[in-house]
Tab-separated table of C-alpha atoms in Angstrom:
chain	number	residue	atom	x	y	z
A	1	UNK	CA	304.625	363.618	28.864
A	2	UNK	CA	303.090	360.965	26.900
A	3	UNK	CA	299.368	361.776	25.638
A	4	UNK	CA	298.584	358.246	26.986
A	5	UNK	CA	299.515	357.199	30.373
A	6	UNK	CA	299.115	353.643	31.676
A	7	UNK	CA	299.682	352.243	35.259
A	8	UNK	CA	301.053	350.440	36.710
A	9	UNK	CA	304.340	349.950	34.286
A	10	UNK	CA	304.486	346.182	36.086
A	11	UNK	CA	302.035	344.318	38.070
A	12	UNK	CA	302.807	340.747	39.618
A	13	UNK	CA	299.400	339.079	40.803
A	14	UNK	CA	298.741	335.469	42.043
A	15	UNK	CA	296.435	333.334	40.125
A	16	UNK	CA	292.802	334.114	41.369
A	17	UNK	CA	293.093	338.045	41.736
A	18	UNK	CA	291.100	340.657	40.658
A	19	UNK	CA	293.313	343.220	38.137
A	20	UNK	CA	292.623	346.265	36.897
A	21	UNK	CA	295.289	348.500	34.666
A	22	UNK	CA	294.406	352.178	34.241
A	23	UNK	CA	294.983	354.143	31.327
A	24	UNK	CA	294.614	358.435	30.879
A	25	UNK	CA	295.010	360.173	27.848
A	26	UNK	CA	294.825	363.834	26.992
A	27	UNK	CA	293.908	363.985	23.349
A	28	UNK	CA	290.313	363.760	21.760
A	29	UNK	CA	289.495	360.178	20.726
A	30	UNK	CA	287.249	358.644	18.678
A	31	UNK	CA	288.040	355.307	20.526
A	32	UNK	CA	289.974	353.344	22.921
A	33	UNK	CA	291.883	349.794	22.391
A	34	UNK	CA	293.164	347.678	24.470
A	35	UNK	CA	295.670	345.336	22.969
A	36	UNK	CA	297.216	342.456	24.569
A	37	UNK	CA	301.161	341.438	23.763
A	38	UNK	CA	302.579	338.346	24.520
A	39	UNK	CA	306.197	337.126	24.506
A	40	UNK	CA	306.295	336.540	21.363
A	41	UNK	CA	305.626	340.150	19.988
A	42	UNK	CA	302.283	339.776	17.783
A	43	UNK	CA	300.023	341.828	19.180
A	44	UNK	CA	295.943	340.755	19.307
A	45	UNK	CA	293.041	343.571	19.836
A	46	UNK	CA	290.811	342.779	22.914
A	47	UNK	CA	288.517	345.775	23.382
A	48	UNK	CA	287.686	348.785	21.177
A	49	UNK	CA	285.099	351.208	22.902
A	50	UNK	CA	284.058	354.554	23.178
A	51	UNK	CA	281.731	354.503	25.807
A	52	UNK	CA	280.285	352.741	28.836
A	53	UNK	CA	281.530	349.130	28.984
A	54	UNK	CA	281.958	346.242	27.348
A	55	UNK	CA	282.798	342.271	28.113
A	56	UNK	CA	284.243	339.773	26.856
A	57	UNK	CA	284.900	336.486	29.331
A	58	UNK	CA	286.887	337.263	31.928
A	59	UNK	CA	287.966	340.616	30.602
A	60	UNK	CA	286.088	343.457	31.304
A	61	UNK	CA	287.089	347.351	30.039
A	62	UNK	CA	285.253	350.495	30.625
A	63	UNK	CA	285.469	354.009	29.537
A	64	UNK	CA	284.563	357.739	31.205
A	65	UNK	CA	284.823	360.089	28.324
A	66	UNK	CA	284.977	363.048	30.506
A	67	UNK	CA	287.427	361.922	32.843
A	68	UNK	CA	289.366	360.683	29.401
A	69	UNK	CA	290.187	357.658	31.879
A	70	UNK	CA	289.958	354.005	30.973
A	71	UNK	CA	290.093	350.778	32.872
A	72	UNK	CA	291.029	347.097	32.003
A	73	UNK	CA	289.593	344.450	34.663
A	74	UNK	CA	290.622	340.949	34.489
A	75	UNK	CA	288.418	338.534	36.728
A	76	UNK	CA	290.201	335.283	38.398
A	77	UNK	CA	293.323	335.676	36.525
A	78	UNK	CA	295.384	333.081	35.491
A	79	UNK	CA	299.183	332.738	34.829
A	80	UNK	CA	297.842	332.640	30.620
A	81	UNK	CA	297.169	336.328	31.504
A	82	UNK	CA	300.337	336.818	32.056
A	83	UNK	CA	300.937	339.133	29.057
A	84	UNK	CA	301.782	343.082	28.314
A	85	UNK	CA	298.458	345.134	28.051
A	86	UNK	CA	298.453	348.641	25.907
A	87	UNK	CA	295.910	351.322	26.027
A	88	UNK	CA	295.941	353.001	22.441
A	89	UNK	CA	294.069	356.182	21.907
A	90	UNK	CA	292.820	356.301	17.870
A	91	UNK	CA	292.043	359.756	16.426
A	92	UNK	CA	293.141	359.536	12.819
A	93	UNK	CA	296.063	357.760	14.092
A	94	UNK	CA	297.048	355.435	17.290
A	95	UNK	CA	298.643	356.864	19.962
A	96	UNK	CA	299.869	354.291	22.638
A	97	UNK	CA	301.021	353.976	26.289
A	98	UNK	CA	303.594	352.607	27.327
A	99	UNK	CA	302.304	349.005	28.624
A	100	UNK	CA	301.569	346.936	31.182
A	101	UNK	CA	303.511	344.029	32.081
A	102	UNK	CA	301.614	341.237	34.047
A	103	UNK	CA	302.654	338.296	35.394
A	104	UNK	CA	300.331	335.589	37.012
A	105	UNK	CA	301.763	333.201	39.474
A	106	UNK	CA	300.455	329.877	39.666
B	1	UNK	CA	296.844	333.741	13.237
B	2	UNK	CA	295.296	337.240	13.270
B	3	UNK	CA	294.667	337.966	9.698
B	4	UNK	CA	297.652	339.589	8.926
B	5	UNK	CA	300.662	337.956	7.715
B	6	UNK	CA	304.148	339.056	8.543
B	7	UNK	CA	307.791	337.602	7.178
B	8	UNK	CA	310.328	337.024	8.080
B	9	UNK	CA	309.381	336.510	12.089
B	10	UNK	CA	313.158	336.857	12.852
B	11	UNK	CA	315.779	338.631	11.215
B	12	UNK	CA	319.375	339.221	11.739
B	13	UNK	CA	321.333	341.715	9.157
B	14	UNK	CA	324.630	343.477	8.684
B	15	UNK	CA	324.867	347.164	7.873
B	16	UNK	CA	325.538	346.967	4.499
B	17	UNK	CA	322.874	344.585	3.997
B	18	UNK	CA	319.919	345.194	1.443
B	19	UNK	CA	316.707	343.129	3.482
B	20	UNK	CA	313.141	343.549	3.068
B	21	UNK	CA	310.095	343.095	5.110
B	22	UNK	CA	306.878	342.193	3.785
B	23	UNK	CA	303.386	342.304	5.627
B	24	UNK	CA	300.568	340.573	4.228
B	25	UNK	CA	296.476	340.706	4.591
B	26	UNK	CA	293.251	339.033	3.103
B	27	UNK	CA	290.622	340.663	5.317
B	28	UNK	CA	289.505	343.647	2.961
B	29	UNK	CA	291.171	346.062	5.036
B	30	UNK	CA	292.254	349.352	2.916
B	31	UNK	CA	294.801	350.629	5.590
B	32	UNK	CA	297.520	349.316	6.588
B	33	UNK	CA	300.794	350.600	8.852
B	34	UNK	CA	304.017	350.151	9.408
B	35	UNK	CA	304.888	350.227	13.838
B	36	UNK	CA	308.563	349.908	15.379
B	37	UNK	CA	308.581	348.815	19.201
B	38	UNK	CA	311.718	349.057	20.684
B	39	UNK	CA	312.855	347.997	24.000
B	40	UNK	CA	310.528	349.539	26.912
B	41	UNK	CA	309.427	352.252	24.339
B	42	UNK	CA	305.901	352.308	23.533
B	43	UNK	CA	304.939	351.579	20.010
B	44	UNK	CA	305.428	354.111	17.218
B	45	UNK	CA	303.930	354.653	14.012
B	46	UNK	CA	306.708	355.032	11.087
B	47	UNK	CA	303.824	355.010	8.092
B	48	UNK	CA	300.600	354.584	6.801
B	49	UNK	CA	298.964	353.737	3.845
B	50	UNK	CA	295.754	354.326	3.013
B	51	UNK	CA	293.628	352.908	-0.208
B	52	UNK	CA	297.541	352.373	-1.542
B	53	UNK	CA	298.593	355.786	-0.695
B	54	UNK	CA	300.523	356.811	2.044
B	55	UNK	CA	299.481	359.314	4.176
B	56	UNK	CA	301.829	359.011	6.717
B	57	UNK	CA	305.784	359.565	7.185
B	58	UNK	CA	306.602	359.783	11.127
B	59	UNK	CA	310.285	361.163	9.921
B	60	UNK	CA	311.370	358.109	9.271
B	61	UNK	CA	315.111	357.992	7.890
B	62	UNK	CA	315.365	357.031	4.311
B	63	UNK	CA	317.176	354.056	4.997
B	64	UNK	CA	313.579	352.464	5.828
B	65	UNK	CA	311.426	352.384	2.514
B	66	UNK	CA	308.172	351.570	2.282
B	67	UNK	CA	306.339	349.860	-0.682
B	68	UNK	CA	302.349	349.024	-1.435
B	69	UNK	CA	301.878	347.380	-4.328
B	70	UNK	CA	298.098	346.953	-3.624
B	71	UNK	CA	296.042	346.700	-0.211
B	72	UNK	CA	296.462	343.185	0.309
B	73	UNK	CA	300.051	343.737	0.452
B	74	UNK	CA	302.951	346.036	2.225
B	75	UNK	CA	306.809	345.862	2.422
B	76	UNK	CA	309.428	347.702	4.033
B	77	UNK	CA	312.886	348.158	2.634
B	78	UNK	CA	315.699	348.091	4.045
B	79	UNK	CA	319.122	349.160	3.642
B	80	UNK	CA	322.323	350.543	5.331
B	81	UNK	CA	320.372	350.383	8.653
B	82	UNK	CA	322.367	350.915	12.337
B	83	UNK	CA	322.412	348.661	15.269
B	84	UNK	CA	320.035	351.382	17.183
B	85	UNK	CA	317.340	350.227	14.141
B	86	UNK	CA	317.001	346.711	15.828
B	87	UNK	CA	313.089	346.378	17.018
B	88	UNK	CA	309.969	344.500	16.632
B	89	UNK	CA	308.686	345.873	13.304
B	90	UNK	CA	304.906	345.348	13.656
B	91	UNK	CA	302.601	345.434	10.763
B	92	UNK	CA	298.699	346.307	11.110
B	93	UNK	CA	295.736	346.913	9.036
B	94	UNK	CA	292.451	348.589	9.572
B	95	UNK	CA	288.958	349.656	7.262
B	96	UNK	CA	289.924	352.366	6.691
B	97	UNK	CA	292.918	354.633	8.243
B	98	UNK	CA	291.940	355.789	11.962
B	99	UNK	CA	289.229	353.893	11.477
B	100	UNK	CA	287.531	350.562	12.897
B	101	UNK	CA	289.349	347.931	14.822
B	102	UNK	CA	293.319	347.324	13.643
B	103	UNK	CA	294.614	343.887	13.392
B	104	UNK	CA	298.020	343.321	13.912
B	105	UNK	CA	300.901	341.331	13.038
B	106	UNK	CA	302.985	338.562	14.854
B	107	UNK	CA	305.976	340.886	13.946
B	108	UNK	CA	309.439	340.897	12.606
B	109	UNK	CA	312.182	341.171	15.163
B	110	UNK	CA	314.962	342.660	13.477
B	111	UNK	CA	318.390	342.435	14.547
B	112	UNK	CA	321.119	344.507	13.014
B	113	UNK	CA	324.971	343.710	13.899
């Protein structure tokens, strides 16, 4: 079992909807990132946190320490969403899940 | 562009080739690391370097080699590699290892035949 677990693997939305992409992990952090991935392959950091919440546009993520459970909300999406999202887990090093893959449709 | 520099973006090799890799930064970052993604696989760490030492080997075969000549600057050798070594090979750099937000590379996708 992976120490961090994302779902759902793939997620198809229409352009407008609400998202959210979960991520558990079972190790002790000392905080969370969210990275985004596009087609392409380079990788760009959207959210580091280790508590509470935090915003950023349409992007919202938020953290429960206890529950070691974080969430990734995107608000009116739009097909430039449309991008793989990874949960990464830093303690010394990164640990990462798996990935989201998330396609808008126009 | 994030802030770190990777080359070549695309690579295609033969076994027997001799290639290297080479991962570049300017944003006073001290850490830097060394990622393979491969197909539906979720990212993993091969080394680190930290302040110009590394600190990390993920048992990575020899026939990856890592060089850092200074912070700014890391490269990965290559040589004698398999068709099960073609992958993204991601680059990223951070403050300080495990530490701060990481900044990652555009990635070289690496094709061995």
């Amino acid at each position: 079992k992976n120490e961090v677990e994302q779902s759902p693997q793939n997620l198809t939305a229409q352009e407008g909807e609400f998202i959210t992409i979960n991520c558990s992990y079972s190790v002790g952090i000392s905080a969370l990132h969210w990275l985004q991935q596009h087609p392409g392959g380079g990788i760009v950091s959207l959210f580091m946190l280790s508590s509470g919440k935090k915003k950023h546009g349409r992007l919202i993520a938020t953290i429960n320490i206890q529950e070691k459970h974080s969430s990734l909300h995107i608000t009116a999406s739009h097909p430039r969403d449309s991008a793989v999202y990874i949960c990464a887990a830093l303690n010394n090093d990164m640990r990462f899940g798996a990935g989201t893959r998330l396609t808008v449709k126009p | 562009e994030t802030g770190v520099t990777q080359t070549p973006r695309h690579l295609v090799m033969g076994m027997t080739n001799k290639k290297s890799l080479k991962c570049e930064q300017h944003l006073g970052h001290n850490a830097m690391y060394w990622y393979k993604q491969s197909a539906k696989k979720p990212l993993e760490l091969m080394f680190v370097y930290n302040f110009k030492e590394q600190t990390e080997n993920n048992s990575v075969p020899s026939r990856f080699s890592p060089e850092c000549p200074n912070s700014s600057h890391l490269f990965l050798h290559l040589h004698t590699l398999q068709p099960e070594d073609s992958a993204l090979y991601l680059c990223a750099s951070s403050q300080e290892q495990g530490q701060g937000g990481y900044t990652f590379g555009s990635g070289t996708r690496l094709t061995v035949v």
